[in-house]
Coordinates of C-alpha atoms in Angstrom, one line a residue:
Chain P
X1 CA 2.9 -17.7 -17.5
X2 CA 3.7 -20.8 -15.8
X3 CA 6.2 -22.1 -13.5
X4 CA 8.4 -24.7 -13.7
X5 CA 8.1 -26.3 -10.5
X6 CA 10.2 -28.1 -7.7
X7 CA 8.7 -29.7 -4.8
X8 CA 9.9 -32.0 -1.9
X9 CA 9.6 -34.8 0.5
X10 CA 9.0 -36.6 -3.7
X11 CA 6.0 -34.5 -4.6
X12 CA 8.4 -32.3 -7.6
X13 CA 6.7 -31.8 -10.8
X14 CA 7.1 -30.1 -13.7
X15 CA 3.7 -28.4 -14.9
X16 CA 5.1 -26.3 -17.9
X17 CA 8.0 -25.0 -19.2
X18 CA 6.8 -22.0 -21.1
X19 CA 8.4 -19.2 -18.5
X20 CA 12.1 -20.4 -19.8
X21 CA 11.0 -19.0 -23.5
X22 CA 10.3 -15.8 -21.6
X23 CA 13.4 -15.0 -19.7
X24 CA 15.1 -16.1 -16.8
X25 CA 13.9 -18.8 -15.3
X26 CA 15.1 -19.6 -11.4
X27 CA 14.4 -22.7 -10.4
X28 CA 14.5 -23.0 -6.4
X29 CA 17.2 -25.1 -5.8
X30 CA 17.2 -24.4 -1.6
X31 CA 13.5 -26.0 -1.1
X32 CA 13.4 -26.2 2.6
X33 CA 11.5 -28.3 4.7
X34 CA 9.9 -27.3 8.2
X35 CA 10.4 -24.0 9.3
X36 CA 13.5 -23.8 7.3
X37 CA 15.9 -20.1 6.5
X38 CA 14.6 -19.1 3.0
X39 CA 17.4 -16.4 1.4
X40 CA 17.5 -15.3 -2.6
X41 CA 18.3 -13.1 -4.6
X42 CA 17.1 -12.4 -8.0
X43 CA 17.7 -9.3 -10.6
X44 CA 14.4 -7.7 -11.1
X45 CA 14.4 -4.0 -13.3
X46 CA 13.4 -0.8 -11.1
X47 CA 10.5 -0.5 -13.1
X48 CA 9.9 -4.6 -13.2
X49 CA 7.2 -6.5 -11.4
X50 CA 7.0 -8.6 -8.3
X51 CA 4.2 -11.2 -7.0
X52 CA 4.2 -12.8 -4.2
X53 CA 1.2 -15.0 -3.2
X54 CA 1.5 -17.1 0.2
X55 CA -0.9 -18.5 2.3
X56 CA -0.2 -17.6 5.9
X57 CA 3.4 -16.6 5.9
X58 CA 3.8 -13.1 7.1
X59 CA 5.3 -10.8 4.5
X60 CA 7.1 -7.4 4.8
X61 CA 8.3 -5.4 1.8
X62 CA 10.9 -2.8 1.5
X63 CA 11.7 -0.8 -0.7
X64 CA 15.2 -0.1 -1.9
X65 CA 17.3 1.1 -4.9
X66 CA 19.0 -2.0 -5.9
X67 CA 17.5 -3.5 -9.4
X68 CA 17.7 -7.1 -7.6
X69 CA 14.9 -9.2 -5.3
X70 CA 16.4 -10.1 -1.9
X71 CA 14.2 -12.6 -0.2
X72 CA 14.7 -14.1 3.2
X73 CA 12.9 -15.1 6.1
X74 CA 11.4 -18.5 7.0
X75 CA 9.3 -21.4 5.6
X76 CA 6.5 -22.9 7.6
X77 CA 6.2 -26.6 8.2
X78 CA 3.0 -26.4 6.1
X79 CA 4.9 -25.9 3.3
X80 CA 5.4 -28.2 0.1
X81 CA 7.6 -26.0 -2.4
X82 CA 8.8 -22.5 -3.0
X83 CA 8.7 -21.6 -6.4
X84 CA 10.5 -18.3 -7.8
X85 CA 9.7 -18.1 -11.3
X86 CA 10.4 -15.5 -14.2
X87 CA 12.6 -12.9 -15.7
X88 CA 14.4 -9.2 -14.4
X89 CA 11.2 -7.7 -15.7
X90 CA 8.4 -9.9 -14.4
X91 CA 9.5 -12.4 -11.4
X92 CA 6.4 -14.8 -9.3
X93 CA 6.7 -15.7 -5.5
X94 CA 4.7 -18.2 -4.6
X95 CA 4.3 -20.6 -1.7
X96 CA 2.5 -23.7 -2.1
X97 CA 1.0 -25.6 1.2
X98 CA -0.2 -29.1 0.9
X99 CA -4.4 -28.7 0.5
X100 CA -6.1 -28.2 3.7
X101 CA -2.3 -28.0 5.7
X102 CA -2.4 -25.8 8.7
X103 CA 0.8 -24.9 10.8
X104 CA 0.7 -23.6 13.9
X105 CA 3.8 -21.6 13.1
X106 CA 3.0 -19.0 10.9
X107 CA 6.6 -18.3 8.5
X108 CA 8.6 -14.8 7.8
X109 CA 9.1 -13.4 4.3
X110 CA 10.9 -10.3 4.4
X111 CA 11.9 -9.3 1.0
X112 CA 13.8 -5.7 -0.4
X113 CA 12.5 -4.8 -3.6
X114 CA 13.4 -2.2 -6.6
X115 CA 11.2 0.9 -4.8
X116 CA 10.1 1.5 -8.2
X117 CA 8.5 -2.2 -8.6
X118 CA 4.8 -2.9 -9.5
X119 CA 4.1 -5.1 -6.3
X120 CA 1.4 -7.7 -6.1
X121 CA 1.1 -9.1 -2.6
X122 CA -1.6 -11.8 -2.1
X123 CA -1.9 -13.9 1.3
X124 CA -4.4 -16.1 2.7
X125 CA -4.6 -15.8 6.6
X126 CA -1.1 -13.9 6.7
X127 CA -0.5 -9.9 7.0
X128 CA 1.5 -8.2 4.7
X129 CA 3.6 -4.6 5.6
X130 CA 5.0 -2.6 3.2
X131 CA 7.9 0.7 2.9
X132 CA 9.4 2.6 0.7
X133 CA 8.0 2.1 -2.2
X134 CA 7.0 4.2 -5.1
X135 CA 5.7 2.1 -7.9
X136 CA 1.9 0.4 -7.9
X137 CA 1.1 -1.5 -5.1
X138 CA -1.6 -4.6 -5.1
X139 CA -2.2 -5.9 -2.0
X140 CA -5.1 -8.8 -1.1
X141 CA -6.0 -10.8 1.5
X142 CA -8.3 -13.1 3.2
X143 CA -8.2 -12.8 6.6
X144 CA -4.9 -10.6 7.4
X145 CA -3.8 -7.5 7.3
X146 CA -2.6 -4.9 5.0
X147 CA -0.2 -2.3 5.7
X148 CA 1.2 0.4 3.7
X149 CA 3.9 2.9 5.1
X150 CA 6.1 5.9 4.7
X151 CA 5.8 5.3 1.0
X152 CA 4.6 7.5 -2.3
X153 CA 3.1 4.7 -4.8
X154 CA 1.8 5.6 -7.6
X155 CA -1.5 3.9 -7.5
X156 CA -2.9 1.1 -4.4
X157 CA -5.3 -1.0 -5.0
X158 CA -5.8 -3.7 -1.4
X159 CA -8.8 -5.6 -0.9
X160 CA -9.5 -7.9 2.3
X161 CA -12.2 -10.1 3.2
X162 CA -11.7 -9.8 6.9
X163 CA -8.9 -8.4 7.3
X164 CA -7.5 -4.5 8.0
X165 CA -6.2 -2.0 5.7
X166 CA -3.8 0.7 7.1
X167 CA -2.4 3.2 4.4
X168 CA 0.0 5.9 5.8
X169 CA 1.5 6.9 2.3
X170 CA 1.0 10.1 0.1
X171 CA -1.2 7.9 -3.7
X172 CA -2.8 10.1 -6.1
X173 CA -4.5 6.8 -6.0
X174 CA -6.0 4.7 -3.2
X175 CA -8.5 1.8 -4.0
X176 CA -9.1 -0.4 -0.8
X177 CA -11.9 -2.5 0.0
X178 CA -12.8 -4.8 2.5
X179 CA -15.5 -6.8 3.9
X180 CA -15.5 -6.9 7.8
X181 CA -12.0 -4.9 8.3
X182 CA -11.6 -1.9 8.9
X183 CA -9.9 0.9 6.3
X184 CA -7.8 3.7 7.6
X185 CA -5.7 5.8 5.0
X186 CA -4.2 8.8 5.7
X187 CA -2.3 10.7 2.9
X188 CA -4.5 10.4 -0.1
X189 CA -3.9 13.2 -2.5
X190 CA -6.3 12.9 -5.2
X191 CA -8.3 10.2 -5.7
X192 CA -9.5 7.4 -3.0
X193 CA -12.5 4.9 -3.4
X194 CA -13.0 2.8 0.0
X195 CA -15.4 0.0 0.1
X196 CA -16.8 -1.8 3.3
X197 CA -19.5 -4.2 4.3
X198 CA -19.1 -3.4 8.3
X199 CA -15.8 -2.1 9.0
X200 CA -15.6 0.9 9.7
X201 CA -13.8 3.4 7.1
X202 CA -11.8 6.8 7.6
X203 CA -9.8 8.3 4.9
X204 CA -7.7 11.3 5.7
X205 CA -6.2 13.6 3.1
X206 CA -2.6 14.4 2.9
X207 CA -3.6 17.0 -0.1
X208 CA -6.8 18.4 -1.4
X209 CA -8.4 15.6 -2.4
X210 CA -10.0 15.5 -6.2
X211 CA -12.2 12.2 -6.0
X212 CA -13.6 10.4 -3.3
X213 CA -15.8 7.6 -3.3
X214 CA -17.1 5.7 0.0
X215 CA -19.5 2.7 0.3
X216 CA -20.2 1.5 3.1
X217 CA -23.2 -0.7 4.3
X218 CA -22.9 -0.9 7.9
X219 CA -19.7 0.2 8.4
X220 CA -19.3 4.3 9.7
X221 CA -17.4 6.5 7.3
X222 CA -15.6 9.5 7.9
X223 CA -13.8 12.1 5.4
X224 CA -11.4 14.3 6.3
X225 CA -9.4 17.0 4.4
X226 CA -9.0 19.6 1.9
X227 CA -10.9 19.1 -1.3
X228 CA -9.3 20.1 -4.0
X229 CA -11.2 22.6 -7.3
X230 CA -13.5 21.2 -8.8
X231 CA -13.6 17.7 -6.5
X232 CA -15.9 15.3 -5.8
X233 CA -17.1 13.6 -2.9
X234 CA -19.5 10.6 -3.3
X235 CA -20.0 9.2 0.1
X236 CA -22.8 6.1 0.6
X237 CA -24.3 4.2 3.6
X238 CA -27.1 2.6 4.1
X239 CA -27.3 2.2 8.5
X240 CA -23.4 3.3 9.0
X241 CA -23.0 7.2 9.8
X242 CA -20.8 9.5 7.9
X243 CA -18.5 12.2 9.1
X244 CA -17.1 14.8 6.5
X245 CA -14.9 17.4 7.5
X246 CA -13.9 19.9 5.8
X247 CA -12.4 23.5 5.7
X248 CA -15.3 25.7 6.5
X249 CA -14.3 28.0 3.7
X250 CA -14.6 25.4 0.9
X251 CA -16.6 26.3 -1.9
X252 CA -19.1 23.6 -2.6
X253 CA -22.5 22.4 -4.0
X254 CA -23.9 20.0 -1.2
X255 CA -26.7 17.3 -1.5
X256 CA -27.3 15.4 1.4
X257 CA -29.9 12.6 1.9
X258 CA -31.2 10.1 4.1
X259 CA -34.3 7.8 4.2
X260 CA -34.7 7.7 7.9
X261 CA -31.6 8.7 10.0
X262 CA -30.2 12.1 11.1
X263 CA -28.5 15.2 9.4
X264 CA -26.3 17.6 11.8
X265 CA -25.0 20.3 9.5
X266 CA -22.2 21.7 11.8
X267 CA -20.6 23.7 9.1
X268 CA -23.1 26.1 8.1
X269 CA -26.3 27.4 9.7
X270 CA -28.5 26.0 7.0
X271 CA -30.8 23.3 8.7
X272 CA -31.9 20.2 6.9
X273 CA -35.8 19.5 5.9
X274 CA -38.0 16.7 5.4
X275 CA -40.9 16.6 3.2
X276 CA -44.2 17.3 4.0
X277 CA -45.3 13.7 3.6
X278 CA -43.7 10.8 3.8
X279 CA -40.2 9.9 4.9
X280 CA -36.6 10.8 4.5
X281 CA -34.4 14.3 5.2
X282 CA -32.3 16.5 3.1
X283 CA -29.9 19.8 3.2
X284 CA -29.1 20.9 -0.3
X285 CA -26.8 24.4 0.0
X286 CA -24.1 26.4 -1.6
X287 CA -20.9 27.7 -0.5
X288 CA -18.9 30.1 -2.8
X289 CA -19.0 29.4 -6.3
X290 CA -20.3 25.7 -5.2
X291 CA -17.4 24.4 -7.8
X292 CA -16.9 21.0 -5.7
X293 CA -19.6 18.5 -5.5
X294 CA -20.4 16.6 -2.2
X295 CA -23.0 14.3 -2.4
X296 CA -23.2 12.1 0.9
X297 CA -26.3 10.0 1.1
X298 CA -28.0 7.3 4.0
X299 CA -30.6 4.7 3.9
X300 CA -30.5 5.3 8.0
X301 CA -27.6 6.3 9.7
X302 CA -27.0 9.6 11.0
X303 CA -25.1 12.1 8.4
X304 CA -22.5 14.6 10.4
X305 CA -21.0 17.9 8.0
X306 CA -18.1 19.6 10.5
X307 CA -15.3 22.1 10.0
X308 CA -11.8 20.8 9.8
X309 CA -8.5 21.8 9.3
X310 CA -7.7 23.9 6.6
X311 CA -4.6 22.4 4.6
X312 CA -3.4 24.1 1.3
X313 CA -6.0 24.1 -1.3
Chain E
X1 CA -13.7 12.2 -27.5
X2 CA -13.5 16.3 -28.3
X3 CA -15.2 18.2 -31.1
X4 CA -14.9 21.8 -32.5
X5 CA -16.8 23.9 -30.4
X6 CA -18.4 27.2 -32.1
X7 CA -16.3 30.0 -31.8
X8 CA -17.7 32.9 -29.3
X9 CA -14.8 35.5 -29.1
X10 CA -12.3 36.3 -31.8
X11 CA -9.6 36.6 -29.0
X12 CA -9.9 33.3 -27.8
X13 CA -6.9 31.2 -28.1
X14 CA -7.4 28.0 -30.1
X15 CA -5.4 25.0 -27.4
X16 CA -7.0 22.1 -29.5
X17 CA -9.9 20.1 -30.1
X18 CA -12.4 21.0 -27.6
X19 CA -14.0 19.0 -25.0
X20 CA -18.0 17.5 -26.1
X21 CA -20.6 17.8 -23.7
X22 CA -20.7 14.7 -22.6
X23 CA -17.0 14.6 -21.8
X24 CA -17.5 18.0 -19.7
X25 CA -20.8 16.0 -18.2
X26 CA -18.5 13.0 -16.8
X27 CA -15.4 15.2 -15.4
X28 CA -18.4 17.3 -13.5
X29 CA -19.8 13.8 -12.5
X30 CA -16.2 12.8 -11.6
X31 CA -16.6 9.5 -13.8
X32 CA -13.5 10.3 -15.9
X33 CA -10.3 7.8 -15.1
X34 CA -7.2 9.7 -14.3
X35 CA -5.4 9.9 -17.3
X36 CA -8.5 11.5 -18.6
X37 CA -9.6 13.6 -16.2
X38 CA -5.8 15.6 -16.2
X39 CA -6.1 15.8 -20.0
X40 CA -9.5 17.1 -20.1
X41 CA -8.8 19.5 -16.8
X42 CA -5.2 20.7 -18.7
X43 CA -7.2 21.6 -22.0
X44 CA -10.1 23.4 -19.1
X45 CA -7.1 25.3 -18.1
X46 CA -6.4 26.8 -21.2
X47 CA -9.7 27.2 -23.1
X48 CA -12.0 29.9 -22.7
X49 CA -14.7 28.2 -24.6
X50 CA -14.7 24.9 -22.8
X51 CA -14.6 27.0 -19.6
X52 CA -17.7 28.7 -20.4
X53 CA -19.3 25.5 -21.7
X54 CA -18.3 23.7 -18.1
X55 CA -19.5 26.8 -16.3
X56 CA -23.1 26.4 -18.0
X57 CA -23.1 23.1 -17.2
X58 CA -22.3 23.6 -13.5
X59 CA -24.7 26.0 -13.2
X60 CA -28.0 24.3 -15.3
X61 CA -27.0 21.6 -12.3
X62 CA -27.2 24.1 -9.6
X63 CA -30.8 25.7 -11.4
X64 CA -32.4 22.1 -11.8
X65 CA -31.1 21.1 -8.1
X66 CA -32.9 24.1 -6.8
X67 CA -36.3 23.3 -8.7
X68 CA -38.6 21.5 -6.1
X69 CA -37.9 17.9 -6.0
X70 CA -41.5 17.1 -5.8
X71 CA -44.6 19.1 -6.0
X72 CA -46.5 18.2 -2.6
X73 CA -50.2 17.7 -2.3
X74 CA -51.9 20.3 0.0
X75 CA -53.5 17.2 2.2
X76 CA -52.4 13.9 2.7
X77 CA -53.8 11.8 -0.2
X78 CA -52.8 8.6 0.9
X79 CA -54.5 7.4 4.1
X80 CA -58.0 8.5 1.9
X81 CA -56.8 6.0 -1.2
X82 CA -55.6 3.7 1.0
X83 CA -59.3 3.8 2.8
X84 CA -60.5 3.5 -0.1
X85 CA -58.6 0.4 -2.0
X86 CA -58.8 -1.4 1.5
X87 CA -62.8 -0.9 1.5
X88 CA -63.3 -2.1 -1.7
X89 CA -61.0 -5.1 -1.9
X90 CA -60.8 -6.7 1.6
X91 CA -57.8 -8.9 0.4
X92 CA -55.3 -6.1 -0.3
X93 CA -53.9 -6.3 3.3
X94 CA -53.7 -9.9 3.0
X95 CA -52.1 -9.1 -0.7
X96 CA -49.3 -6.9 0.8
X97 CA -48.4 -9.4 3.5
X98 CA -47.9 -11.7 0.9
X99 CA -45.9 -10.0 -1.3
X100 CA -43.8 -9.2 1.7
X101 CA -43.7 -12.7 2.2
X102 CA -42.6 -13.0 -1.2
X103 CA -40.2 -10.5 -1.1
X104 CA -38.7 -12.0 2.1
X105 CA -38.2 -15.3 0.3
X106 CA -36.9 -13.6 -3.4
X107 CA -34.3 -11.7 -1.1
X108 CA -33.6 -14.9 0.3
X109 CA -32.9 -16.1 -3.3
X110 CA -35.1 -18.9 -3.7
X111 CA -38.4 -18.5 -5.3
X112 CA -37.9 -16.9 -8.7
X113 CA -34.9 -19.6 -9.0
X114 CA -36.8 -22.7 -8.0
X115 CA -39.1 -24.4 -10.3
X116 CA -42.4 -23.3 -8.3
X117 CA -40.8 -19.7 -8.0
X118 CA -43.0 -18.0 -10.9
X119 CA -45.9 -20.0 -10.4
X120 CA -46.1 -18.7 -6.9
X121 CA -45.1 -15.5 -7.1
X122 CA -47.3 -14.8 -9.9
X123 CA -50.4 -16.3 -7.7
X124 CA -49.4 -14.1 -5.2
X125 CA -48.9 -10.8 -6.7
X126 CA -51.7 -8.9 -6.2
X127 CA -52.5 -7.2 -9.7
X128 CA -54.5 -4.7 -9.7
X129 CA -53.2 -2.9 -6.6
X130 CA -51.3 -0.4 -8.4
X131 CA -48.9 0.4 -5.5
X132 CA -48.4 -3.1 -4.5
X133 CA -47.7 -4.0 -8.3
X134 CA -45.0 -1.4 -8.4
X135 CA -43.6 -2.4 -5.7
X136 CA -43.0 -5.8 -6.8
X137 CA -42.5 -4.9 -9.9
X138 CA -39.4 -2.8 -8.1
X139 CA -38.1 -5.3 -5.9
X140 CA -38.3 -8.3 -8.9
X141 CA -36.5 -6.7 -11.5
X142 CA -33.5 -4.9 -9.3
X143 CA -33.4 -8.9 -7.8
X144 CA -33.7 -10.6 -11.3
X145 CA -31.1 -7.9 -12.8
X146 CA -28.5 -9.3 -10.0
X147 CA -30.0 -12.7 -9.2
X148 CA -27.8 -14.4 -12.0
X149 CA -24.3 -13.2 -11.0
X150 CA -25.4 -13.5 -7.6
X151 CA -26.1 -17.2 -8.2
X152 CA -22.6 -17.5 -10.3
X153 CA -20.4 -15.9 -7.9
X154 CA -22.2 -18.1 -4.9
X155 CA -21.3 -21.5 -6.6
X156 CA -17.5 -20.3 -7.1
X157 CA -17.6 -19.7 -3.7
X158 CA -19.1 -22.4 -2.9
X159 CA -16.4 -24.3 -4.8
X160 CA -13.3 -22.9 -3.0
X161 CA -11.6 -24.6 0.1
X162 CA -12.5 -21.0 2.8
X163 CA -11.2 -21.5 6.2
X164 CA -14.5 -21.9 8.8
X165 CA -13.7 -18.2 10.0
X166 CA -13.7 -16.8 6.3
X167 CA -17.1 -18.6 5.4
X168 CA -18.5 -17.2 9.1
X169 CA -17.1 -13.8 8.1
X170 CA -18.9 -14.1 4.3
X171 CA -22.1 -15.2 6.0
X172 CA -21.9 -12.9 8.8
X173 CA -21.6 -10.0 5.7
X174 CA -24.1 -11.3 3.8
X175 CA -27.0 -11.3 6.4
X176 CA -25.9 -8.1 6.6
X177 CA -26.8 -6.9 3.6
X178 CA -29.8 -9.0 3.6
X179 CA -30.8 -7.2 6.5
X180 CA -30.5 -4.3 4.8
X181 CA -32.2 -5.1 1.2
X182 CA -35.2 -6.3 3.8
X183 CA -34.9 -2.7 4.9
X184 CA -35.2 -1.0 1.2
X185 CA -37.7 -3.2 0.2
X186 CA -39.6 -2.4 3.1
X187 CA -39.5 1.0 2.8
X188 CA -40.3 0.6 -1.1
X189 CA -43.2 -1.2 0.1
X190 CA -44.3 1.8 2.2
X191 CA -43.0 4.4 -0.4
X192 CA -43.1 2.4 -4.2
X193 CA -41.8 5.8 -5.7
X194 CA -39.0 6.6 -3.2
X195 CA -36.1 6.7 -5.4
X196 CA -34.2 6.8 -2.1
X197 CA -35.4 3.1 -1.3
X198 CA -34.9 2.2 -4.9
X199 CA -31.7 3.3 -5.1
X200 CA -31.1 1.8 -1.4
X201 CA -31.7 -1.0 -3.0
X202 CA -29.8 -1.1 -5.6
X203 CA -27.0 -0.7 -3.6
X204 CA -27.3 -3.2 -1.4
X205 CA -27.4 -6.0 -4.7
X206 CA -24.5 -4.2 -5.6
X207 CA -22.3 -4.6 -2.2
X208 CA -24.0 -8.3 -2.6
X209 CA -22.4 -8.9 -5.9
X210 CA -18.9 -7.2 -5.0
X211 CA -18.1 -9.1 -1.6
X212 CA -19.1 -12.6 -3.5
X213 CA -16.8 -11.3 -6.1
X214 CA -14.4 -10.1 -3.6
X215 CA -14.3 -14.0 -1.9
X216 CA -14.3 -15.8 -5.1
X217 CA -11.8 -13.6 -6.5
X218 CA -10.1 -14.3 -3.3
X219 CA -10.0 -17.5 -2.2
X220 CA -9.0 -18.3 -6.3
X221 CA -6.4 -16.6 -6.8
X222 CA -4.3 -19.1 -4.0

């Protein structure tokens, strides 16, 4: 879908009118200059989709029980135009900067959105903060941070390059990726996939985890919490350490391997072993019926297994 | 997705078409998407036949893992083999050095994609040394599998207007990955049959692709 664009300083131009055919098209007559205030209201269905794209603005999103989006805040001086388009099923909000422009004063946008809406928030250097949402959440920034708090989203995907990701929300499906930023996620309940190069990763379960995958290159990774029956935990790192904390009575089949790192097992009395010749250490053992599958692997990082709180498995 | 499983008991209820073995394997490996997993688990909860099949699969995995992963010789044979190979072919040590240098350059993404790369690699790979050949072949195979994608993504990233600090983070992160690639390649050189080292090498190329993809996607989406 394309968007009718209205600019300022004489830069206005029309890209396409296709969205006119798709539903309600909202021109933004209140395009503002400098760090001006913006205040907009647009209808959006409870299960509608909202996409927000900004450059350096910080974005705060609150879920509410109305079927409309309220946008307030300030646009920074580098803003070329604000575009709002779409319909009550799918709404797009985009703040466009002049190419290469920088502003010392980042703008701030605050949105109230239907709590069940499917949300997509993208920034370059701005940070995004979301609370009280229950639909899908997709967040992406380059250097900004992403935070999701006090929510119960059905699905969360977040990605940053250098920014950090913090999730304190109950969700059955988390997919979080950073390059150098840190990831902290508490409240996972089902499936979680966390990926980093050098940032630290910490995942703490609110309820038994069904499927956990963590990949790191040099960042340390920590997974803590109860695991669901027939759950699967796979954590891999090159040089980063891996720490797994689970209830001591977890019935699991463990395979722990490292090429040149160390393995510490504080969970049971099982000891790691080395092949008679060549490098590597491994620790394979089984507790209970072994129905949960645990695979931990590092190249040179240390792996630690330790007991953690029970939970309600 | 499902098939009829052979009847194993007259009293078994029939909760619907059974889960086939491949699906059960994917369930065990955690490779199913959430919906398929839920669906399979719902069926599993009610179907004794599939429960039995699943248990058999779990047990099979346990039995397989209980087998020795490798059979160790009674003594370390490699020093003797290495000494003999070196005695017969004095260039082998030099060959390793050249191969390592080739790998370092290869990792930097130049050798096999420059006009002279193929020729140089062919000249410098010692063809008659099994360990070295395996090592070079393994690394080359991995590198060749990933490099076209890496080059494409590199071009995409180059075309983007990245903030200097973002580019710095990207280059630092790629340097971390490339160091990890060098370590994995060195481990593979030491132990050409090592599945861990080969796995580590592949994973690091995966990481490189993912980082470039993330940055390319990120910067082009605004």
